[in-house]
Structure formats: C-alpha cells, structure tokens
Coordinates of C-alpha atoms in Angstrom, one line a residue:
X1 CA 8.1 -12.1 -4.3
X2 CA 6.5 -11.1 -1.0
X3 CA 4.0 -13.7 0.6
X4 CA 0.3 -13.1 1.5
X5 CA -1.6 -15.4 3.3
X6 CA -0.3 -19.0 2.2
X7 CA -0.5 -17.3 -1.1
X8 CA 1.7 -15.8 -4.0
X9 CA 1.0 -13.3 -6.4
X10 CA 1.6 -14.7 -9.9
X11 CA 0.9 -13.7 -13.4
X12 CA 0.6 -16.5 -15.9
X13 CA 1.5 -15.3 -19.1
X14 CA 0.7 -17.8 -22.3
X15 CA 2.2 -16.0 -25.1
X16 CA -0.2 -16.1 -28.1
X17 CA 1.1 -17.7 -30.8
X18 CA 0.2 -17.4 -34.3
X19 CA -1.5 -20.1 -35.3
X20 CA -3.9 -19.4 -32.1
X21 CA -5.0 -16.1 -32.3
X22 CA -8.6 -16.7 -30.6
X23 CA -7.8 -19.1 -27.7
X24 CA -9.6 -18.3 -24.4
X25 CA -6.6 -19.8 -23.0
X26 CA -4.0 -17.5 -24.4
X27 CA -5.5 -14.3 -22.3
X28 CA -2.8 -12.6 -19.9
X29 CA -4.5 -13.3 -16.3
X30 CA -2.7 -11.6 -13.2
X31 CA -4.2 -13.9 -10.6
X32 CA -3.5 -15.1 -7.0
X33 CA -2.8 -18.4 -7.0
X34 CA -0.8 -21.1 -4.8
X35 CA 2.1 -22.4 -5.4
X36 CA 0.5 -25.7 -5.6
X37 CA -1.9 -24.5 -8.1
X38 CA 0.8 -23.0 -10.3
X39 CA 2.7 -26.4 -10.2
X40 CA -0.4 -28.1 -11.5
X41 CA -0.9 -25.6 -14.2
X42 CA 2.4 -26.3 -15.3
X43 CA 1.9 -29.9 -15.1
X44 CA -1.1 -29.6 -17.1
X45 CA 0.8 -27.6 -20.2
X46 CA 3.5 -30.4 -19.7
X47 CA 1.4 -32.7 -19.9
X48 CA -0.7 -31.3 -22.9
X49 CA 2.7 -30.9 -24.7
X50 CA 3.5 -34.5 -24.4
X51 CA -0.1 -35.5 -25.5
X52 CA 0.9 -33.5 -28.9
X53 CA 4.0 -34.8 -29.4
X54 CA 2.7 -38.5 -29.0
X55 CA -0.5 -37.3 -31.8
X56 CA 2.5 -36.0 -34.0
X57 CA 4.7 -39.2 -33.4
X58 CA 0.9 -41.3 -34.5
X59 CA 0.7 -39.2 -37.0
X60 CA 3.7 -39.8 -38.4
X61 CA 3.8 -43.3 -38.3
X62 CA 0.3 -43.9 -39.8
X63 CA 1.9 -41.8 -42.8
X64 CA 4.6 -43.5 -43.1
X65 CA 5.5 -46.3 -46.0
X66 CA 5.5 -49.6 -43.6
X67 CA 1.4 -48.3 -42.3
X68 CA 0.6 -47.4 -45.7
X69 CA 1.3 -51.2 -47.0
X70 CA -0.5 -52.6 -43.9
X71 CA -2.9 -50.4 -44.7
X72 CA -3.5 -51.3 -47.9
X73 CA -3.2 -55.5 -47.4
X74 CA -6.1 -54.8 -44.6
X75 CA -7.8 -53.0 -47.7
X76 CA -7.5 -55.9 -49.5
X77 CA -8.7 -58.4 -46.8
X78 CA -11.5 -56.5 -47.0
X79 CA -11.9 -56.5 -50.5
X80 CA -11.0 -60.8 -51.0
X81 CA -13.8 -61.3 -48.1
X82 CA -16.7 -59.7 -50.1
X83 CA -15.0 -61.4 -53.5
X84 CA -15.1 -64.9 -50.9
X85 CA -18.9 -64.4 -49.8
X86 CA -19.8 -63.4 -53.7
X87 CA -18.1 -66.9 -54.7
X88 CA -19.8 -68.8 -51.9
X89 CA -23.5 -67.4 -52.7
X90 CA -22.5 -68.1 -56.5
X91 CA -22.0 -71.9 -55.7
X92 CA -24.7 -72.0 -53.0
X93 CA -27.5 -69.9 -54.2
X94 CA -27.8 -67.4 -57.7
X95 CA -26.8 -64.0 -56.8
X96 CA -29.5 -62.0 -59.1
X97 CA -28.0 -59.7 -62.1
X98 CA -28.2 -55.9 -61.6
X99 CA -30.7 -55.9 -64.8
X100 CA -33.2 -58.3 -63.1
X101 CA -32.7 -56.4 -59.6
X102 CA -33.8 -53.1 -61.1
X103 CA -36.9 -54.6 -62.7
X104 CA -37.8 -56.3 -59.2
X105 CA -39.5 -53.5 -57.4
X106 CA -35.8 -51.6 -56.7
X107 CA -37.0 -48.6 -55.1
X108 CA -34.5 -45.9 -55.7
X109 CA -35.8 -43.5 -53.7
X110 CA -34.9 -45.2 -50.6
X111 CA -31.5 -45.3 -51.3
X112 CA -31.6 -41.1 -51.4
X113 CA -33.4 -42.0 -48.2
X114 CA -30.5 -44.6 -47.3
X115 CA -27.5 -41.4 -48.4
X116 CA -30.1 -38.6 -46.1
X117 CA -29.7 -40.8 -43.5
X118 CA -26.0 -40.8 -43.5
X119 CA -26.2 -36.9 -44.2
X120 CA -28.4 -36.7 -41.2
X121 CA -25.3 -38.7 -39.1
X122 CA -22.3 -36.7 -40.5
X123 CA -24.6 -33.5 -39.3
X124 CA -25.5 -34.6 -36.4
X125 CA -21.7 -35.4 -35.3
X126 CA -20.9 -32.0 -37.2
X127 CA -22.7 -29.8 -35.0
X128 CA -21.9 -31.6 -31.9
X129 CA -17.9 -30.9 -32.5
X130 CA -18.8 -27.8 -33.1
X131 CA -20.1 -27.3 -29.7
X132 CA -17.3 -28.8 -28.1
X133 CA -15.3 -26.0 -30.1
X134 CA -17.3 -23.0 -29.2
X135 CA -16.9 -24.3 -25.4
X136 CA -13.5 -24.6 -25.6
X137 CA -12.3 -21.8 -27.7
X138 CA -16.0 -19.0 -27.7
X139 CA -16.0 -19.1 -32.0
X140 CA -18.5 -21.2 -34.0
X141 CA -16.2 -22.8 -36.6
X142 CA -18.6 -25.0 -38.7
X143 CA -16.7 -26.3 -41.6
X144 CA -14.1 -27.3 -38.9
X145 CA -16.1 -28.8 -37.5
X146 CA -17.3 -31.1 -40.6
X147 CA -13.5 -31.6 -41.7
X148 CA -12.4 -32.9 -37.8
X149 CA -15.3 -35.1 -38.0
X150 CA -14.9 -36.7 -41.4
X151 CA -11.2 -36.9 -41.1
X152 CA -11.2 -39.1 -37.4
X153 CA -14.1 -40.9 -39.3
X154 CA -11.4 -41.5 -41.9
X155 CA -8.9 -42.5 -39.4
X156 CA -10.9 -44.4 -37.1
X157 CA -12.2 -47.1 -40.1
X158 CA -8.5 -47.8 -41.8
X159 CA -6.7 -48.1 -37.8
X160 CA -7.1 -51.3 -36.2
X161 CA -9.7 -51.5 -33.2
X162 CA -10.6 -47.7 -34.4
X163 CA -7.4 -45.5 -32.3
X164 CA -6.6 -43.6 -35.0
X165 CA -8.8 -40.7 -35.5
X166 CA -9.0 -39.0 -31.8
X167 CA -4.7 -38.3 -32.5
X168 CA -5.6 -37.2 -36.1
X169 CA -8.1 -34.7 -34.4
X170 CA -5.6 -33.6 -31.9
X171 CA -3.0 -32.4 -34.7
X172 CA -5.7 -31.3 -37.2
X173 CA -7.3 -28.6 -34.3
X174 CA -4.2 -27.8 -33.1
X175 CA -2.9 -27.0 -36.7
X176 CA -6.3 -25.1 -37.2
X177 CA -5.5 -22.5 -35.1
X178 CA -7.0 -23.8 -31.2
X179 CA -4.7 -24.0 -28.4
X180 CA -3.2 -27.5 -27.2
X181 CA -5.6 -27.9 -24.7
X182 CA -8.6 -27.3 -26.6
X183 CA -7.2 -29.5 -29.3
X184 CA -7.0 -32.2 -26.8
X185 CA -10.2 -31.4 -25.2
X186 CA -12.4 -31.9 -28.2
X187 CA -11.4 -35.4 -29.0
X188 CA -11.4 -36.2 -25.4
X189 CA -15.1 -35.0 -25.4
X190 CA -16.1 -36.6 -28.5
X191 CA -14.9 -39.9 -26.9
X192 CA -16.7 -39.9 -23.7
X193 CA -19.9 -39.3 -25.3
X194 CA -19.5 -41.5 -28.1
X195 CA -18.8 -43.8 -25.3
X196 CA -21.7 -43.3 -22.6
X197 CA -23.8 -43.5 -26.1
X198 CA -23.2 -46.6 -27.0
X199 CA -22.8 -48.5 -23.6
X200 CA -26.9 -47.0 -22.8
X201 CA -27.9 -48.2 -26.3
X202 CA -25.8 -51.1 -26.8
X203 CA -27.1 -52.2 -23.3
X204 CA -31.0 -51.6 -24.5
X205 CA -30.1 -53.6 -27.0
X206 CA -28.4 -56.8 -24.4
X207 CA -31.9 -56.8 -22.8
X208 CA -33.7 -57.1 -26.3
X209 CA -31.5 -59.6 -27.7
X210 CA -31.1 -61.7 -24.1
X211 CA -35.3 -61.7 -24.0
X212 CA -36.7 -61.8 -27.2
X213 CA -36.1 -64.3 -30.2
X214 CA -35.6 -60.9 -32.8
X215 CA -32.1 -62.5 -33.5
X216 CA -33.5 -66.0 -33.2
X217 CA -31.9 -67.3 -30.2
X218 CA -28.1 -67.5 -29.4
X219 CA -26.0 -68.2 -31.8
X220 CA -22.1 -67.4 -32.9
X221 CA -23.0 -63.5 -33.6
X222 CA -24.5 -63.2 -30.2
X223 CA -21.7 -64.4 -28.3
X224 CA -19.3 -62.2 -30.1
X225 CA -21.8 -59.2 -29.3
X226 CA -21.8 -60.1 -25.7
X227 CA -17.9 -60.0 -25.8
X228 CA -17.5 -56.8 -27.3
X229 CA -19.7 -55.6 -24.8
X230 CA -18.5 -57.2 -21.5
X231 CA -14.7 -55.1 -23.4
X232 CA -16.3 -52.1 -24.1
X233 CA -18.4 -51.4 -20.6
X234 CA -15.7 -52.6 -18.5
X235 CA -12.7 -49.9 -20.2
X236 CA -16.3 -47.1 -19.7
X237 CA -16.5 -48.1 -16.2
X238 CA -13.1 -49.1 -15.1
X239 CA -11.9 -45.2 -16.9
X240 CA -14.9 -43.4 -15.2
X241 CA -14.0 -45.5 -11.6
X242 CA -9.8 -44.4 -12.2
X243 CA -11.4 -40.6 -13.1
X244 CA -13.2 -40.7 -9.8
X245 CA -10.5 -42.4 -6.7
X246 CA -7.3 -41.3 -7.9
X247 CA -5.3 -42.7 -5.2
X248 CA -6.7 -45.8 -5.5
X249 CA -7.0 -46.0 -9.2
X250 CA -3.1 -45.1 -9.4
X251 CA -2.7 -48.6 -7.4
X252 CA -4.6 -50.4 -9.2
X253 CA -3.6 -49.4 -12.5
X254 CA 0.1 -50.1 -11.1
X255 CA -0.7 -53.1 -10.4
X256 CA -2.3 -54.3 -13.5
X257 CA 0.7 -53.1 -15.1
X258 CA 3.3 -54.9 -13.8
X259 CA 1.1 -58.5 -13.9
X260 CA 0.8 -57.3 -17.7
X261 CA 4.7 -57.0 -17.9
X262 CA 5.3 -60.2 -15.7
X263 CA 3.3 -62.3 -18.4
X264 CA 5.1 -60.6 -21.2
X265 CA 1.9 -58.6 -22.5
X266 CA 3.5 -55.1 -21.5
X267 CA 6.9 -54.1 -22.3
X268 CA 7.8 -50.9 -21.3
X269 CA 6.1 -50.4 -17.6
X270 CA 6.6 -46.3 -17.0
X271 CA 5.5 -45.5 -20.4
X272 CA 2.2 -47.5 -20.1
X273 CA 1.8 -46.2 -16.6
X274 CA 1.8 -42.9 -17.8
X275 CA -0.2 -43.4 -21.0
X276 CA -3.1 -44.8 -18.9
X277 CA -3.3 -42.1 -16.5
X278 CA -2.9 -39.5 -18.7
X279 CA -6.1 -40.9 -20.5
X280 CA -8.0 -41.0 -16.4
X281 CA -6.6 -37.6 -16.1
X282 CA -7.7 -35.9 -19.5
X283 CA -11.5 -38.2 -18.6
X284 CA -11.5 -36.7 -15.8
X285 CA -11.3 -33.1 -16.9
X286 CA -13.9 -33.5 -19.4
X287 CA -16.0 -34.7 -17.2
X288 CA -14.9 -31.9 -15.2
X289 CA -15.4 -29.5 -18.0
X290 CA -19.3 -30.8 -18.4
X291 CA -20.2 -30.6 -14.9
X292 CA -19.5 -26.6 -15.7
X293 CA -22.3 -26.7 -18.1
X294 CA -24.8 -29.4 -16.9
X295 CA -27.4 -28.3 -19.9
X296 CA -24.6 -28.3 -22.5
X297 CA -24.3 -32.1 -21.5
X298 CA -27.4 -32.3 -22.0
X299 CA -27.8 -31.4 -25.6
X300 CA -24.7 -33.1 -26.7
X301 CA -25.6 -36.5 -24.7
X302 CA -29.2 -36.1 -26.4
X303 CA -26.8 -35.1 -29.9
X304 CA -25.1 -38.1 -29.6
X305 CA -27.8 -40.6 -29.1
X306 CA -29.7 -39.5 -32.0
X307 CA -26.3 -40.1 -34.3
X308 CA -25.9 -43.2 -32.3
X309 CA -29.7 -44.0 -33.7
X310 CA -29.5 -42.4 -37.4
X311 CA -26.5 -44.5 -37.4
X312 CA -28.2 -47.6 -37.0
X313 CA -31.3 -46.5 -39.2
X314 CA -29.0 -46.7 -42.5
X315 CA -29.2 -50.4 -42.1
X316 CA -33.3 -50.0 -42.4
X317 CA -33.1 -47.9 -45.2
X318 CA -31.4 -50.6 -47.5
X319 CA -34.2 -53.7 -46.4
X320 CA -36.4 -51.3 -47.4
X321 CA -34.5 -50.5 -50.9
X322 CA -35.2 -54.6 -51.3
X323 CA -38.3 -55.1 -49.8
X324 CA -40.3 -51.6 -49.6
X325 CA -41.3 -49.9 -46.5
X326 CA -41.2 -51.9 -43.5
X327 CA -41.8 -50.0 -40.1
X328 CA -42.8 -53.3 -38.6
X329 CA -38.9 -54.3 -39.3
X330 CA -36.8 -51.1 -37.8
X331 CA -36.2 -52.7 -34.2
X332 CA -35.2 -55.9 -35.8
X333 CA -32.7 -54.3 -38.4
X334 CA -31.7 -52.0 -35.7
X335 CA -30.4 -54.6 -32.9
X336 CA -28.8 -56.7 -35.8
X337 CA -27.0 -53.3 -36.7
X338 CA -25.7 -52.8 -33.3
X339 CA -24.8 -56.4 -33.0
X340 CA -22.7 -56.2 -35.7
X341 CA -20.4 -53.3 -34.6
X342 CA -20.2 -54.5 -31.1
X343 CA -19.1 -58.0 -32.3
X344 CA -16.5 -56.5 -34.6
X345 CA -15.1 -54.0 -32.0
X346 CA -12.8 -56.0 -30.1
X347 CA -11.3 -57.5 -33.8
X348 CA -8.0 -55.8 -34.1
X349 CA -8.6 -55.3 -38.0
X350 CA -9.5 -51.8 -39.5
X351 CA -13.4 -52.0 -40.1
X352 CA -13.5 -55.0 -38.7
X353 CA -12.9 -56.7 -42.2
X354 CA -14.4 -60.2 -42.4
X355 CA -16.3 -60.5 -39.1
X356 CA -18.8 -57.5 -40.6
X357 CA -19.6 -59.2 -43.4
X358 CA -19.9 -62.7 -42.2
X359 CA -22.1 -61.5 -39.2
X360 CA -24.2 -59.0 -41.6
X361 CA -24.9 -62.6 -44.2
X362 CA -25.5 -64.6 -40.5
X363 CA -28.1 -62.2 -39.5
X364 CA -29.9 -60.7 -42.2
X365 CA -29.8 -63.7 -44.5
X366 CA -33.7 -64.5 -43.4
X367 CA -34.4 -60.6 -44.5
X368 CA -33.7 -61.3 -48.3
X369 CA -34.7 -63.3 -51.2
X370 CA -32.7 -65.4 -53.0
X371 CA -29.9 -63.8 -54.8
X372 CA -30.2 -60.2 -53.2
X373 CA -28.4 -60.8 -49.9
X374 CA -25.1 -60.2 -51.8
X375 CA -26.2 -57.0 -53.2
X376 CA -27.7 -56.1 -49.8
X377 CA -24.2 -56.8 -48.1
X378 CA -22.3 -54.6 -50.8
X379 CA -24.8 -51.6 -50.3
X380 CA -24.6 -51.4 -46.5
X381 CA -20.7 -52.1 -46.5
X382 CA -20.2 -49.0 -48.7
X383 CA -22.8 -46.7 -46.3
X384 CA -20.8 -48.1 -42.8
X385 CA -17.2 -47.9 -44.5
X386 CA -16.1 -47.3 -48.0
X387 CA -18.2 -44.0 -47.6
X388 CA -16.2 -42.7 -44.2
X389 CA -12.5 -43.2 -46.7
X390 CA -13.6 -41.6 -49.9
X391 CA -15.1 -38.8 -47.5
X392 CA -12.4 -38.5 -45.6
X393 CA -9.9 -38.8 -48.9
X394 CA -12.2 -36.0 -50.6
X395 CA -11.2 -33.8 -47.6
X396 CA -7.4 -34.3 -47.1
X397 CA -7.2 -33.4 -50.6
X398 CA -9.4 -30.5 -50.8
X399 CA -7.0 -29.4 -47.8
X400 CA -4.0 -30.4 -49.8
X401 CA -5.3 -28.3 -53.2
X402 CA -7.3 -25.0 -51.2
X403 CA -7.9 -25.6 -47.5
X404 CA -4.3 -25.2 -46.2
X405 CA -3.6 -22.2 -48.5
X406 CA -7.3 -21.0 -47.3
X407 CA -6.1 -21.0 -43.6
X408 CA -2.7 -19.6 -44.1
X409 CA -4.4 -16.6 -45.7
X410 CA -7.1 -16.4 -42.7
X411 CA -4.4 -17.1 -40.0
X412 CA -2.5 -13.7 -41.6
X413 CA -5.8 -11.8 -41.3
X414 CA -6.0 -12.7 -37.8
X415 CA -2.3 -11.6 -37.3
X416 CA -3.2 -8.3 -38.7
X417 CA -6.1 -7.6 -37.1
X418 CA -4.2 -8.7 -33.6
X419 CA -1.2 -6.2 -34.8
X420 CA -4.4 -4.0 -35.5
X421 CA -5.7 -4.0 -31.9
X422 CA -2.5 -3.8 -30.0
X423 CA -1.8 -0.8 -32.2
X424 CA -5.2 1.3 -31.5
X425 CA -4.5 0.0 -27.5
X426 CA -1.4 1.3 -27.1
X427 CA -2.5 4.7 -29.2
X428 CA -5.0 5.4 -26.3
X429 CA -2.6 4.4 -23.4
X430 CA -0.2 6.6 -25.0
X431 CA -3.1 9.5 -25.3
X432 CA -4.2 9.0 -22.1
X433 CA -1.1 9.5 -20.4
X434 CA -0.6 12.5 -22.1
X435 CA -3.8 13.9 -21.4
X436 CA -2.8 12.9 -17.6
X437 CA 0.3 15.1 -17.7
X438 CA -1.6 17.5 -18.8
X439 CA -3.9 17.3 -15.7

C-alpha cells in the first residue's frame, strides 16, 4: 500500500451482520486514516468485544442456580424485615385494620395519583433511552426503549449495590438488533446522567438537610446519608478526573490497585486494572459523544432531573393518601426520600433491604398517626421496589411468550428488505454499465 503524506489509504469494512441491519456503524467507509488511528479503531472493537463478553459472562451468572438462591434469601430478608417492623409496631403501638383505614378519610384517588406518578417516571426514563438510541443508531425504537428500561430497573433492585442492570442492557440492545458499540453506549449514557442527576440533587438536598431542622437535626439516618454521599460524589468525580488526565489517572489508578492487592482487598491486579479503565475510557467517550450534541445534553440532563424529581414525588403522593393534600409537606417528604436512597446505596444488599425500611419508620414516623405508619411503609416499599420486579418479570415473559418470536420475524423483514436493496443496486450498476458500452 503506497504512502501519502504520513498517511495510508484504508477502507474499514464492518461486515453487517444480521441481527444489526440499521447500525450507523456498520456503513462501508473508504477513508484516509493513520495508522495510529486505525490501531485505535481496532482497539476500540477489541475492546467493545470484551465489554460483551464480560455482560454475557454477568449474564450468565445472575441466571444461574447458586444467584438465583441468593437471590431469593435477599428476597426474603426483605420480606422477614417488613414481617420484623409489623411485629414491633404490633407490640409498641396498634397497627390499624384495613376496614377502619378505609373508613378514615383513605383517599383513593391519590394512590392513582401515587401509580401516575410512577407512570410519569418509567416515561420519563423511557423517552430519554430512546434518545440515547436514535443518537446512536438514527431509528426511534420506543417499545425498546420501555423494555431496556424496565428490565435494568429489574436488574438493578435484585443485584447488590444496583450493578446489575447496565450488563443486562448491554446484552438486551445488542440482541435487539444495535451494534456493540451502541449497545454499550446507551448504558454508558444512561449512567453518567443518572449520575450527574443525583450528585446536583442529592447535594441540594446536603445543604437543606445540613441547615434546616426538616429532618430534625442529626441523627443515625443523616450520617448514613452523608456516607452514601461522600461514596457516590467521590467514584462521579474521581471517574470524570481519570476521563479527563489519562496519563495521570493511569498512575493513580495503578497505584490504588496494588495498595488494594497489598492489603488483600484486590485479587487479581491486571484484570482490575483493566476493568477500571475500561469504565474511564467508555466515560470518556460518552462524554465525548455529548460534547457532539451540546443541546441533546441538554434535554436529556433536563430529562433526567425531572425523573430524578417524579421519583422522589411518589413518596408525597402516599402522605397525602393518609393525610390529604399537603403542598406545605413536598420538600419535607422529598429530602427524606432522597435520604433514604443515598443512605441505602453503599449497603451491598439488593434494594437495600432492611436499611430502607428502618430509615423510612426513622423519618417519617412523626408524618403518621398511630397505627398507619405500617401501612404507609408497605405502600411506598411496593412503589420504590416490588413494582420495578413484577414490571420487569411481566416483560422477560412477554419476551419469552411473543417478543422474541416478534423480533425474529422483524429481524427476517429487515434481511429481506437488505437482500432487497442490494438487488435493485446492483440491477442499476449492471444497467449502467451496459448503457456505458453502449456509449
């Protein structure tokens, strides 16, 4: 191959593959590139490879026998704390029968206002994958969209310290017909807005709770909120610092490494190494990605805040199912709602069983008469958890029963119409260089 300036005339060919038959990716580009840039392009498709094989190896072990019975045992964790708070308010206080609590002024309508809510936050997080799709791959997929999103939902409340639904993603994309990188990329993108959304609210929310008494002072929950946060901004800031000096993030994380291995906390050094700046790497091409499309940020920053707040709001709507429309008490509810999470996110148990409940009875025991607290705890437990599984079960078996046979039929059309294409295509080459001959 001849040499032109430094540079190399190179085609890149990505053979399309079936089950990606709309890919921007896929296109055959004849482009002048160097040879440095070709060996980053391959390192990139190495790299993406490996990223799928580790989702497939996640996969696979969340499916098998040994997750499914830890699974299960964190299920009933769950289950024996609300059972141990029931029995505790039973021999404290009188938890108030269902009869009596429906003649109390139980306003039904705000618990269709409590399940819009939750509509309005499955929606929200719906159209902003969807987005993240259309950049990636140019089609608008919407029910894609909704089944990616319920199904790391899904993932993310029955894996410890929520890991599991960004590999989930991965697979499910990839095996829906996108390319590996915009499999990845979607996920990736999901997670550093999630992310920057919660570290700007969740630090509105340190300055409320450090100056005002809304949560009456400190106290067990607050301290637990304040270490969940100090975790989750420093992994946001130390990724986003990695993302941004390469050279000396590679040191640093090398570094970290091996005092993790020398006190026994890391066991195997390369793969860790690896794993850690493969996550910098695939932060930094998002961010990347969105510096592309500054306004597109925008929107899905702005997206993400408002499921960020309509996630905290279902909280709101079930005081008000006990004591009636409250305005006066959102900002209260709200902070006690984000406290909660934050406090539970560094507890490596799915959902953070036990901790959520105990810090939802700490903090919103002065909200509720005698003998509805209980009823309150079961109502919100179900809208931030049990919801998110039987959603997320509904759709792996919809998938099971019609949605993979649904896509197998729609990947064949797409095969067709391909076969279709490249047919009429090389029709008019052929006529055209007949016509040329005839010239």
């Amino acid at each position: 191959m001849r040499k032109r300036d430094g540079k190399k005339n190179v085609k890149i060919r990505a053979p399309r593959k079936a089950e990606e038959p709309f890919s921007r990716e896929e296109n055959v580009e004849t482009a002048t590139l160097t040879e440095e840039e070709v060996k980053e392009i391959i390192e990139k498709q190495e790299n993406d490879q490996n990223q799928i094989d580790e989702a497939e190896q996640t996969v696979a072990k969340q499916k098998s026998k040994k997750k499914k019975i830890w699974n299960l045992i964190f299920f009933l964790i769950n289950i024996a704390v609300v059972v141990g708070i029931l029995v505790y308010q039973l021999l404290t206080q009188e938890v108030m029968p269902l009869s009596t609590l429906f003649n109390s002024g139980f306003n039904f309508w705000f618990l269709v206002l409590t399940l819009f809510i939750f509509a309005l936050t499955m929606f929200t997080e719906t159209f902003r994958t969807s987005i993240l799709i259309n950049h990636t791959s140019g089609k608008w997929r919407p029910f894609l969209s909704y089944k990616v999103s319920a199904v790391g939902r899904y993932y993310d409340v029955i894996t410890p310290l929520a890991t599991g639904g960004e590999p989930f993603q991965i697979l499910y994309l990839k095996n829906r017909g996108l390319s590996v990188s915009s499999a990845i990329s979607v996920p990736m993108g999901r997670y550093v807005l999630c992310q920057l959304a919660s570290i700007l609210m969740s630090t509105i929310v340190l300055i409320l709770a450090a100056t005002t008494d809304i949560v009456g002072g400190v106290n067990v929950i607050s301290v637990a909120f304040y270490i969940g946060y100090a975790i989750n901004t420093a992994i946001c800031l130390v990724t986003i610092f990695l993302s941004i000096s390469k050279k000396v993030g590679a040191k640093l994380v090398a570094w970290a490494l091996k005092f993790l291995k020398k006190i026994k906390i890391v066991k195997n050094y390369d793969k860790q190494y690896n794993k850690v700046l493969k996550v910098v790497s695939d932060y930094q091409n998002t961010m990347q990605e969105f510096a592309k499309s500054k306004w597109k940020f925008v929107l899905l920053a702005l997206i993400s805040i408002i499921q960020y707040i309509l996630q905290y709001a279902i909280p709101f709507g079930i005081v008000c199912l006990f004591l009636g429309w409250r305005p006066d008490l959102f900002l209260q509810v709200f902070i006690m709602g984000v406290m909660i999470d934050m406090a539970a996110s560094f507890i490596p148990i799915p959902g953070g069983s036990g901790v959520s409940e105990l810090s939802f009875t700490a903090l919103f025991a002065s909200l509720f008469t005698e003998g509805t607290l209980f009823w309150a705890l079961i109502l919100w437990r179900f809208m931030s958890y049990y919801i998110y599984i039987i959603q997320g079960i509904v759709i792996i078996m919809y998938d099971y029963f019609i949605g993979n046979k649904k896509y197998s039929w729609l990947k064949r059309k797409w095969e067709l119409e391909a076969e279709s294409a490249e047919f009429r295509e090389q029709k008019l080459r052929n006529y055209q260089r007949s016509k040329n001959k005839l010239i």
